[in-house]
Amino acid sequence: MLLLRHCRSLTPFSPLNIQRRLVTPVVASCAVRLCSSRSEDQRFYYQQLHSPYWRYGLAGLLAGTGAVLAYGLHHHKAERVDTSVLSEEKTSSFPTISQEEVTKHRSLEDGVWVTFKGGVYDITEFVAMHPGGDKILLAAGGALEPFWALYAVHNQDHVLEILSEYKVGELSVEDLRKQQAVKSSDPYSTDPERHPVLHINSLKPFNAEPPPEILTDSYITPSAIFFKRNHLPVPQVDPASFQLHVEGLPGGVLTLSLQDLKTRFPKHTVTATLQCAGNRRSEMNKVKLVKGLNWGIAAISNATWGGAKLRDVLLAAGYNPDVAQWAHHVQFEGLDKDVTGTTYGASIPLKKAVSEDGDVLLAYEMNGEDLPADHGFPLRVVVPGTVGARNVKWLGKIIVSAEESSSHWQQNDYKGFSPGTDWDTVDFKSAPAIQELPIQSAITTPADGSTIDRSQETVTVKGYAWSGGGREVVRVDVSLDGGKSWQVAQLQSSEKGLPPGPSPPTGQAWAWKLWEIEAPLPPETQEVEIICKAVDNSYNMQPDSVPPIWNLRGVLSNAWHRVKVKIREDEE
Ligand SMILES: Nc1nc2c(c(=O)[nH]1)N[C@H]1C(S)=C(S)[C@@H](COP(=O)(O)O)O[C@H]1N2
Ligand SMILES: [Mo]
């Protein structure tokens, strides 16, 4: 708690955009993890930082591809500096600048300003000159601290030295004070703090995805940037009094505390990708308007979950094979409620729940730490290979039943329909609830609409690929000419990078594969259309275009992913 308050007080927020302000303690700890998962970039910047050329490391540090940070230390120092900034008698010779003014500077054209420890810096020139400059723009107009916390930076003194050359002012005292945001009676006022880099689709309830270009920077998605999909306010759950009720089995109701779950059952960890049914919905919207949050390509993330196996808990509650004679579903109820007291709920097939290989977890840990509030603290169900919606967070009750969950989200949502079905003709009862998701892949770099210099000769294309039901992605094909010719990308199936490690057991490929390919730029063209498509071990492939799979809710959007990139011819 203490840490949380400190964080808040050291981050100058933008008053215009309150939701961009937040950094959590979770960020701090995941930052360390992120950096222990190496990537080429990270190592590059790390080495740079410790070489005479460390100045070039700043791009990486600002951009977030920086090296390891002893966050606590940073934290301590930052707090001290802030206190002095807050004291009325300022001795600085720099002009006072409001956050509003800073916020106006978030592009190369308008200038790139950032704040750090109460100082305002104009880093336009720096951004223009250095590689990774485009990533720095993620922090433009706001505070650097949350980015440093996310990506973990140490050697702050060096960075401060570089920054000092660009200092243009001091942030106004009022704007620093605005950080102590006043909480209201808003049901969302107790929602946790979030990382400002997230692209927000809806603030209340909170729905956000990471920028694609950082999504595939690490095989394990840091919890702070893991996509967040809430239908309701985040419930406040006291872990000490928390109880999970397991109902519907011959043993009667089994009630378990968090402690029981942690001590009475063996702990398992599973690395599994979660994907929202609405991932890539925005591409369906372009074909014809659909109802739903306008997700880009990043409503998908990968984490290592730790907890008890649902199977073990059901066995403890009296499950035996006879139960399968009458029961076919396991229902889950969340502790998050709407104004009428209705909770979020969903169900999965009993077969999946009790299967030894199904790996369904009652997870109390995400990436080695307690579940963050947004991801279901203190307990959620993780159903590997199954659509996000069934992975019920803030889990309060499990019911073994002959019926599916009666919840709106099981019955009247998260189902697929024909492109010809509209809101007048749709009959939700006629379609099965989405469980296992189809094969999926998308390109995270280069970004759609970006420009590459012809002198580069090659382009590095990166992305993710995943399939539902534990089906393993076995290949990703990439085209640079709109689909006429194809090359096979290299797959990465662990934190260790390329090439991929051994395959998981058949039917238990729960985690995504990251992939990349360095491909020659096609000659004599000013624009390339880059396409990716993945293949799983059942030889399921993605459809080539959106119209044939368009549906009124915009779910299951998995057409070939396409980005257009311009090639700038060399001048002279
Ligand atoms: N209790 C509860 N569980 C929930 C939800 C919710 O709103 N409430 N959203 C679901 C949906 S639609 C998705 S995609 C995933 C998102 O999980 P995440 O926020 O951890 O990424 O949680 C699922 N579980
Ligand atoms: Mo979802």
mmCIF file of N, CA and C in Angstrom, residues 204-304:
data_model
loop_
_atom_site.group_PDB
_atom_site.id
_atom_site.type_symbol
_atom_site.label_atom_id
_atom_site.label_comp_id
_atom_site.label_asym_id
_atom_site.label_seq_id
_atom_site.Cartn_x
_atom_site.Cartn_y
_atom_site.Cartn_z
ATOM 1 N N LYS A 204 -14.380 2.933 -18.236
ATOM 2 C CA LYS A 204 -15.267 2.400 -17.195
ATOM 3 C C LYS A 204 -16.381 1.599 -17.832
ATOM 4 N N PRO A 205 -16.361 0.297 -17.815
ATOM 5 C CA PRO A 205 -15.313 -0.561 -17.266
ATOM 6 C C PRO A 205 -14.008 -0.461 -18.059
ATOM 7 N N PHE A 206 -12.946 -0.881 -17.408
ATOM 8 C CA PHE A 206 -11.639 -0.692 -18.007
ATOM 9 C C PHE A 206 -11.315 -1.791 -19.020
ATOM 10 N N ASN A 207 -11.036 -1.359 -20.226
ATOM 11 C CA ASN A 207 -10.666 -2.276 -21.303
ATOM 12 C C ASN A 207 -9.523 -1.669 -22.087
ATOM 13 N N ALA A 208 -8.413 -2.364 -22.118
ATOM 14 C CA ALA A 208 -7.237 -1.779 -22.754
ATOM 15 C C ALA A 208 -6.300 -2.852 -23.272
ATOM 16 N N GLU A 209 -5.527 -2.476 -24.278
ATOM 17 C CA GLU A 209 -4.551 -3.405 -24.860
ATOM 18 C C GLU A 209 -3.209 -2.703 -24.995
ATOM 19 N N PRO A 210 -2.118 -3.475 -24.971
ATOM 20 C CA PRO A 210 -0.810 -2.837 -25.130
ATOM 21 C C PRO A 210 -0.583 -2.403 -26.571
ATOM 22 N N PRO A 211 0.326 -1.444 -26.809
ATOM 23 C CA PRO A 211 0.678 -1.101 -28.186
ATOM 24 C C PRO A 211 1.311 -2.329 -28.847
ATOM 25 N N PRO A 212 0.918 -2.653 -30.086
ATOM 26 C CA PRO A 212 1.439 -3.866 -30.735
ATOM 27 C C PRO A 212 2.961 -3.940 -30.726
ATOM 28 N N GLU A 213 3.609 -2.792 -30.928
ATOM 29 C CA GLU A 213 5.075 -2.851 -31.069
ATOM 30 C C GLU A 213 5.776 -3.271 -29.776
ATOM 31 N N ILE A 214 5.115 -3.163 -28.627
ATOM 32 C CA ILE A 214 5.783 -3.690 -27.427
ATOM 33 C C ILE A 214 5.214 -5.050 -26.998
ATOM 34 N N LEU A 215 4.067 -5.422 -27.584
ATOM 35 C CA LEU A 215 3.447 -6.706 -27.199
ATOM 36 C C LEU A 215 4.408 -7.870 -27.390
ATOM 37 N N THR A 216 5.133 -7.861 -28.503
ATOM 38 C CA THR A 216 5.996 -9.006 -28.794
ATOM 39 C C THR A 216 7.462 -8.740 -28.426
ATOM 40 N N ASP A 217 7.693 -7.734 -27.585
ATOM 41 C CA ASP A 217 9.049 -7.524 -27.063
ATOM 42 C C ASP A 217 9.433 -8.627 -26.095
ATOM 43 N N SER A 218 8.458 -9.266 -25.497
ATOM 44 C CA SER A 218 8.792 -10.349 -24.565
ATOM 45 C C SER A 218 7.796 -11.488 -24.703
ATOM 46 N N TYR A 219 8.329 -12.693 -24.572
ATOM 47 C CA TYR A 219 7.508 -13.898 -24.725
ATOM 48 C C TYR A 219 6.444 -13.951 -23.635
ATOM 49 N N ILE A 220 6.858 -13.639 -22.395
ATOM 50 C CA ILE A 220 5.905 -13.536 -21.289
ATOM 51 C C ILE A 220 5.502 -12.067 -21.193
ATOM 52 N N THR A 221 4.222 -11.799 -21.315
ATOM 53 C CA THR A 221 3.775 -10.404 -21.273
ATOM 54 C C THR A 221 3.831 -9.896 -19.831
ATOM 55 N N PRO A 222 4.543 -8.800 -19.572
ATOM 56 C CA PRO A 222 4.526 -8.258 -18.200
ATOM 57 C C PRO A 222 3.076 -7.954 -17.794
ATOM 58 N N SER A 223 2.725 -8.281 -16.555
ATOM 59 C CA SER A 223 1.329 -8.128 -16.133
ATOM 60 C C SER A 223 0.804 -6.711 -16.346
ATOM 61 N N ALA A 224 1.664 -5.722 -16.162
ATOM 62 C CA ALA A 224 1.210 -4.322 -16.278
ATOM 63 C C ALA A 224 0.675 -4.000 -17.666
ATOM 64 N N ILE A 225 1.215 -4.672 -18.693
ATOM 65 C CA ILE A 225 0.741 -4.358 -20.044
ATOM 66 C C ILE A 225 -0.110 -5.470 -20.638
ATOM 67 N N PHE A 226 -0.329 -6.535 -19.896
ATOM 68 C CA PHE A 226 -1.224 -7.620 -20.329
ATOM 69 C C PHE A 226 -2.597 -7.010 -20.615
ATOM 70 N N PHE A 227 -3.237 -7.362 -21.710
ATOM 71 C CA PHE A 227 -4.523 -6.727 -22.042
ATOM 72 C C PHE A 227 -5.509 -6.935 -20.893
ATOM 73 N N LYS A 228 -6.378 -5.970 -20.721
ATOM 74 C CA LYS A 228 -7.331 -5.999 -19.608
ATOM 75 C C LYS A 228 -8.736 -5.877 -20.155
ATOM 76 N N ARG A 229 -9.607 -6.821 -19.744
ATOM 77 C CA ARG A 229 -10.958 -6.802 -20.266
ATOM 78 C C ARG A 229 -11.916 -7.012 -19.088
ATOM 79 N N ASN A 230 -12.493 -5.913 -18.631
ATOM 80 C CA ASN A 230 -13.438 -5.947 -17.514
ATOM 81 C C ASN A 230 -14.815 -5.529 -17.998
ATOM 82 N N HIS A 231 -15.841 -6.247 -17.532
ATOM 83 C CA HIS A 231 -17.211 -5.855 -17.862
ATOM 84 C C HIS A 231 -17.803 -4.954 -16.799
ATOM 85 N N LEU A 232 -17.182 -4.917 -15.623
ATOM 86 C CA LEU A 232 -17.763 -4.287 -14.445
ATOM 87 C C LEU A 232 -16.629 -3.657 -13.626
ATOM 88 N N PRO A 233 -16.984 -2.941 -12.557
ATOM 89 C CA PRO A 233 -15.899 -2.417 -11.714
ATOM 90 C C PRO A 233 -15.093 -3.566 -11.110
ATOM 91 N N VAL A 234 -13.835 -3.306 -10.846
ATOM 92 C CA VAL A 234 -12.981 -4.320 -10.216
ATOM 93 C C VAL A 234 -13.409 -4.452 -8.751
ATOM 94 N N PRO A 235 -13.827 -5.650 -8.314
ATOM 95 C CA PRO A 235 -14.270 -5.778 -6.922
ATOM 96 C C PRO A 235 -13.091 -5.728 -5.947
ATOM 97 N N GLN A 236 -13.361 -5.194 -4.763
ATOM 98 C CA GLN A 236 -12.343 -5.161 -3.716
ATOM 99 C C GLN A 236 -12.497 -6.440 -2.905
ATOM 100 N N VAL A 237 -11.531 -7.302 -2.971
ATOM 101 C CA VAL A 237 -11.671 -8.574 -2.262
ATOM 102 C C VAL A 237 -10.584 -8.679 -1.190
ATOM 103 N N ASP A 238 -11.008 -8.926 0.038
ATOM 104 C CA ASP A 238 -10.057 -9.083 1.140
ATOM 105 C C ASP A 238 -9.533 -10.521 1.117
ATOM 106 N N PRO A 239 -8.253 -10.701 0.853
ATOM 107 C CA PRO A 239 -7.738 -12.075 0.711
ATOM 108 C C PRO A 239 -7.877 -12.878 2.009
ATOM 109 N N ALA A 240 -7.907 -12.203 3.154
ATOM 110 C CA ALA A 240 -7.976 -12.924 4.433
ATOM 111 C C ALA A 240 -9.347 -13.553 4.638
ATOM 112 N N SER A 241 -10.401 -12.863 4.184
ATOM 113 C CA SER A 241 -11.738 -13.418 4.413
ATOM 114 C C SER A 241 -12.318 -14.069 3.155
ATOM 115 N N PHE A 242 -11.532 -14.057 2.074
ATOM 116 C CA PHE A 242 -12.003 -14.633 0.811
ATOM 117 C C PHE A 242 -12.392 -16.112 0.972
ATOM 118 N N GLN A 243 -13.501 -16.469 0.335
ATOM 119 C CA GLN A 243 -13.916 -17.880 0.323
ATOM 120 C C GLN A 243 -14.339 -18.283 -1.079
ATOM 121 N N LEU A 244 -13.925 -19.471 -1.463
ATOM 122 C CA LEU A 244 -14.389 -20.051 -2.718
ATOM 123 C C LEU A 244 -15.376 -21.159 -2.371
ATOM 124 N N HIS A 245 -16.555 -21.125 -2.983
ATOM 125 C CA HIS A 245 -17.553 -22.166 -2.741
ATOM 126 C C HIS A 245 -17.619 -23.077 -3.952
ATOM 127 N N VAL A 246 -17.550 -24.388 -3.689
ATOM 128 C CA VAL A 246 -17.649 -25.369 -4.767
ATOM 129 C C VAL A 246 -18.932 -26.165 -4.541
ATOM 130 N N GLU A 247 -19.853 -26.057 -5.479
ATOM 131 C CA GLU A 247 -21.184 -26.646 -5.278
ATOM 132 C C GLU A 247 -21.518 -27.673 -6.359
ATOM 133 N N GLY A 248 -22.500 -28.527 -6.035
ATOM 134 C CA GLY A 248 -23.078 -29.418 -7.044
ATOM 135 C C GLY A 248 -22.507 -30.820 -7.059
ATOM 136 N N LEU A 249 -21.598 -31.113 -6.151
ATOM 137 C CA LEU A 249 -20.993 -32.447 -6.132
ATOM 138 C C LEU A 249 -21.498 -33.256 -4.941
ATOM 139 N N PRO A 250 -21.348 -34.582 -5.001
ATOM 140 C CA PRO A 250 -21.886 -35.434 -3.933
ATOM 141 C C PRO A 250 -21.386 -35.043 -2.536
ATOM 142 N N GLY A 251 -20.230 -34.470 -2.444
ATOM 143 C CA GLY A 251 -19.694 -34.097 -1.133
ATOM 144 C C GLY A 251 -20.391 -32.905 -0.491
ATOM 145 N N GLY A 252 -21.364 -32.316 -1.157
ATOM 146 C CA GLY A 252 -21.985 -31.094 -0.618
ATOM 147 C C GLY A 252 -21.144 -29.884 -0.989
ATOM 148 N N VAL A 253 -21.388 -28.781 -0.310
ATOM 149 C CA VAL A 253 -20.649 -27.559 -0.650
ATOM 150 C C VAL A 253 -19.269 -27.597 0.013
ATOM 151 N N LEU A 254 -18.257 -27.388 -0.778
ATOM 152 C CA LEU A 254 -16.905 -27.281 -0.217
ATOM 153 C C LEU A 254 -16.518 -25.811 -0.199
ATOM 154 N N THR A 255 -16.124 -25.319 0.962
ATOM 155 C CA THR A 255 -15.710 -23.918 1.057
ATOM 156 C C THR A 255 -14.218 -23.879 1.355
ATOM 157 N N LEU A 256 -13.500 -23.110 0.562
ATOM 158 C CA LEU A 256 -12.044 -23.052 0.699
ATOM 159 C C LEU A 256 -11.583 -21.606 0.859
ATOM 160 N N SER A 257 -10.654 -21.399 1.775
ATOM 161 C CA SER A 257 -10.024 -20.080 1.888
ATOM 162 C C SER A 257 -8.874 -20.028 0.888
ATOM 163 N N LEU A 258 -8.315 -18.856 0.728
ATOM 164 C CA LEU A 258 -7.167 -18.713 -0.164
ATOM 165 C C LEU A 258 -6.007 -19.578 0.356
ATOM 166 N N GLN A 259 -5.862 -19.555 1.676
ATOM 167 C CA GLN A 259 -4.828 -20.351 2.327
ATOM 168 C C GLN A 259 -5.022 -21.843 2.028
ATOM 169 N N ASP A 260 -6.296 -22.304 2.106
ATOM 170 C CA ASP A 260 -6.589 -23.709 1.786
ATOM 171 C C ASP A 260 -6.137 -24.025 0.370
ATOM 172 N N LEU A 261 -6.472 -23.140 -0.555
ATOM 173 C CA LEU A 261 -6.129 -23.390 -1.955
ATOM 174 C C LEU A 261 -4.621 -23.479 -2.140
ATOM 175 N N LYS A 262 -3.915 -22.669 -1.353
ATOM 176 C CA LYS A 262 -2.460 -22.637 -1.505
ATOM 177 C C LYS A 262 -1.781 -23.813 -0.805
ATOM 178 N N THR A 263 -2.402 -24.318 0.266
ATOM 179 C CA THR A 263 -1.707 -25.333 1.054
ATOM 180 C C THR A 263 -2.253 -26.748 0.876
ATOM 181 N N ARG A 264 -3.542 -26.868 0.571
ATOM 182 C CA ARG A 264 -4.118 -28.220 0.510
ATOM 183 C C ARG A 264 -3.966 -28.885 -0.852
ATOM 184 N N PHE A 265 -3.567 -28.094 -1.843
ATOM 185 C CA PHE A 265 -3.469 -28.648 -3.205
ATOM 186 C C PHE A 265 -2.095 -28.353 -3.775
ATOM 187 N N PRO A 266 -1.546 -29.298 -4.553
ATOM 188 C CA PRO A 266 -0.237 -29.013 -5.161
ATOM 189 C C PRO A 266 -0.335 -27.796 -6.080
ATOM 190 N N LYS A 267 0.728 -27.013 -6.089
ATOM 191 C CA LYS A 267 0.742 -25.841 -6.954
ATOM 192 C C LYS A 267 1.279 -26.223 -8.338
ATOM 193 N N HIS A 268 0.567 -25.793 -9.349
ATOM 194 C CA HIS A 268 0.997 -26.037 -10.728
ATOM 195 C C HIS A 268 1.208 -24.704 -11.420
ATOM 196 N N THR A 269 2.154 -24.664 -12.339
ATOM 197 C CA THR A 269 2.256 -23.456 -13.158
ATOM 198 C C THR A 269 2.048 -23.832 -14.619
ATOM 199 N N VAL A 270 1.353 -22.973 -15.324
ATOM 200 C CA VAL A 270 1.058 -23.200 -16.735
ATOM 201 C C VAL A 270 1.284 -21.878 -17.469
ATOM 202 N N THR A 271 2.048 -21.920 -18.547
ATOM 203 C CA THR A 271 2.170 -20.723 -19.372
ATOM 204 C C THR A 271 1.091 -20.817 -20.447
ATOM 205 N N ALA A 272 0.164 -19.871 -20.397
ATOM 206 C CA ALA A 272 -0.977 -19.926 -21.315
ATOM 207 C C ALA A 272 -1.298 -18.533 -21.840
ATOM 208 N N THR A 273 -1.673 -18.507 -23.101
ATOM 209 C CA THR A 273 -2.086 -17.269 -23.758
ATOM 210 C C THR A 273 -3.583 -17.083 -23.558
ATOM 211 N N LEU A 274 -3.966 -15.865 -23.233
ATOM 212 C CA LEU A 274 -5.394 -15.527 -23.177
ATOM 213 C C LEU A 274 -5.693 -14.621 -24.355
ATOM 214 N N GLN A 275 -6.804 -14.912 -25.015
ATOM 215 C CA GLN A 275 -7.214 -14.027 -26.104
ATOM 216 C C GLN A 275 -8.705 -13.736 -25.936
ATOM 217 N N CYS A 276 -9.048 -12.476 -26.082
ATOM 218 C CA CYS A 276 -10.452 -12.091 -26.043
ATOM 219 C C CYS A 276 -11.106 -12.490 -27.370
ATOM 220 N N ALA A 277 -12.360 -12.925 -27.293
ATOM 221 C CA ALA A 277 -13.098 -13.281 -28.509
ATOM 222 C C ALA A 277 -13.146 -12.104 -29.485
ATOM 223 N N GLY A 278 -13.029 -10.891 -28.940
ATOM 224 C CA GLY A 278 -13.127 -9.691 -29.772
ATOM 225 C C GLY A 278 -11.797 -9.176 -30.296
ATOM 226 N N ASN A 279 -10.711 -9.936 -30.049
ATOM 227 C CA ASN A 279 -9.420 -9.491 -30.582
ATOM 228 C C ASN A 279 -9.554 -9.259 -32.091
ATOM 229 N N ARG A 280 -8.981 -8.173 -32.578
ATOM 230 C CA ARG A 280 -8.989 -7.787 -34.001
ATOM 231 C C ARG A 280 -10.397 -7.432 -34.513
ATOM 232 N N ARG A 281 -11.287 -7.088 -33.590
ATOM 233 C CA ARG A 281 -12.635 -6.712 -34.024
ATOM 234 C C ARG A 281 -12.618 -5.488 -34.948
ATOM 235 N N SER A 282 -11.659 -4.603 -34.748
ATOM 236 C CA SER A 282 -11.624 -3.377 -35.555
ATOM 237 C C SER A 282 -11.563 -3.688 -37.055
ATOM 238 N N GLU A 283 -10.950 -4.838 -37.403
ATOM 239 C CA GLU A 283 -10.896 -5.186 -38.833
ATOM 240 C C GLU A 283 -12.276 -5.561 -39.363
ATOM 241 N N MET A 284 -13.113 -6.126 -38.490
ATOM 242 C CA MET A 284 -14.488 -6.438 -38.919
ATOM 243 C C MET A 284 -15.294 -5.150 -39.062
ATOM 244 N N ASN A 285 -15.026 -4.225 -38.143
ATOM 245 C CA ASN A 285 -15.700 -2.923 -38.197
ATOM 246 C C ASN A 285 -15.479 -2.207 -39.520
ATOM 247 N N LYS A 286 -14.319 -2.441 -40.115
ATOM 248 C CA LYS A 286 -14.015 -1.771 -41.385
ATOM 249 C C LYS A 286 -14.864 -2.334 -42.510
ATOM 250 N N VAL A 287 -15.248 -3.579 -42.397
ATOM 251 C CA VAL A 287 -16.078 -4.207 -43.426
ATOM 252 C C VAL A 287 -17.526 -3.729 -43.280
ATOM 253 N N LYS A 288 -18.013 -3.783 -42.058
ATOM 254 C CA LYS A 288 -19.374 -3.350 -41.754
ATOM 255 C C LYS A 288 -19.441 -3.238 -40.239
ATOM 256 N N LEU A 289 -20.115 -2.200 -39.764
ATOM 257 C CA LEU A 289 -20.115 -1.930 -38.332
ATOM 258 C C LEU A 289 -20.582 -3.117 -37.497
ATOM 259 N N VAL A 290 -19.844 -3.413 -36.429
ATOM 260 C CA VAL A 290 -20.254 -4.468 -35.494
ATOM 261 C C VAL A 290 -20.427 -3.856 -34.109
ATOM 262 N N LYS A 291 -21.067 -4.612 -33.219
ATOM 263 C CA LYS A 291 -21.283 -4.120 -31.869
ATOM 264 C C LYS A 291 -20.180 -4.656 -30.975
ATOM 265 N N GLY A 292 -19.492 -3.764 -30.283
ATOM 266 C CA GLY A 292 -18.462 -4.223 -29.352
ATOM 267 C C GLY A 292 -17.295 -3.271 -29.275
ATOM 268 N N LEU A 293 -16.414 -3.502 -28.322
ATOM 269 C CA LEU A 293 -15.212 -2.687 -28.156
ATOM 270 C C LEU A 293 -14.349 -2.831 -29.401
ATOM 271 N N ASN A 294 -13.757 -1.725 -29.804
ATOM 272 C CA ASN A 294 -13.001 -1.732 -31.048
ATOM 273 C C ASN A 294 -11.555 -2.198 -30.842
ATOM 274 N N TRP A 295 -11.399 -3.476 -30.472
ATOM 275 C CA TRP A 295 -10.050 -4.001 -30.213
ATOM 276 C C TRP A 295 -9.182 -3.994 -31.462
ATOM 277 N N GLY A 296 -7.908 -3.678 -31.273
ATOM 278 C CA GLY A 296 -6.911 -3.840 -32.322
ATOM 279 C C GLY A 296 -6.408 -5.278 -32.302
ATOM 280 N N ILE A 297 -5.094 -5.450 -32.530
ATOM 281 C CA ILE A 297 -4.560 -6.814 -32.618
ATOM 282 C C ILE A 297 -3.977 -7.307 -31.299
ATOM 283 N N ALA A 298 -4.145 -6.505 -30.213
ATOM 284 C CA ALA A 298 -3.427 -6.868 -28.982
ATOM 285 C C ALA A 298 -4.334 -7.224 -27.807
ATOM 286 N N ALA A 299 -5.571 -7.703 -28.104
ATOM 287 C CA ALA A 299 -6.396 -8.239 -27.013
ATOM 288 C C ALA A 299 -6.006 -9.701 -26.809
ATOM 289 N N ILE A 300 -4.722 -9.900 -26.679
ATOM 290 C CA ILE A 300 -4.124 -11.229 -26.510
ATOM 291 C C ILE A 300 -2.819 -11.030 -25.757
ATOM 292 N N SER A 301 -2.513 -11.878 -24.811
ATOM 293 C CA SER A 301 -1.264 -11.773 -24.058
ATOM 294 C C SER A 301 -0.926 -13.143 -23.494
ATOM 295 N N ASN A 302 0.304 -13.276 -23.032
ATOM 296 C CA ASN A 302 0.791 -14.578 -22.578
ATOM 297 C C ASN A 302 1.395 -14.456 -21.183
ATOM 298 N N ALA A 303 0.964 -15.301 -20.262
ATOM 299 C CA ALA A 303 1.504 -15.217 -18.897
ATOM 300 C C ALA A 303 1.742 -16.613 -18.338
ATOM 301 N N THR A 304 2.532 -16.663 -17.279
ATOM 302 C CA THR A 304 2.692 -17.907 -16.533
ATOM 303 C C THR A 304 1.797 -17.807 -15.302
#
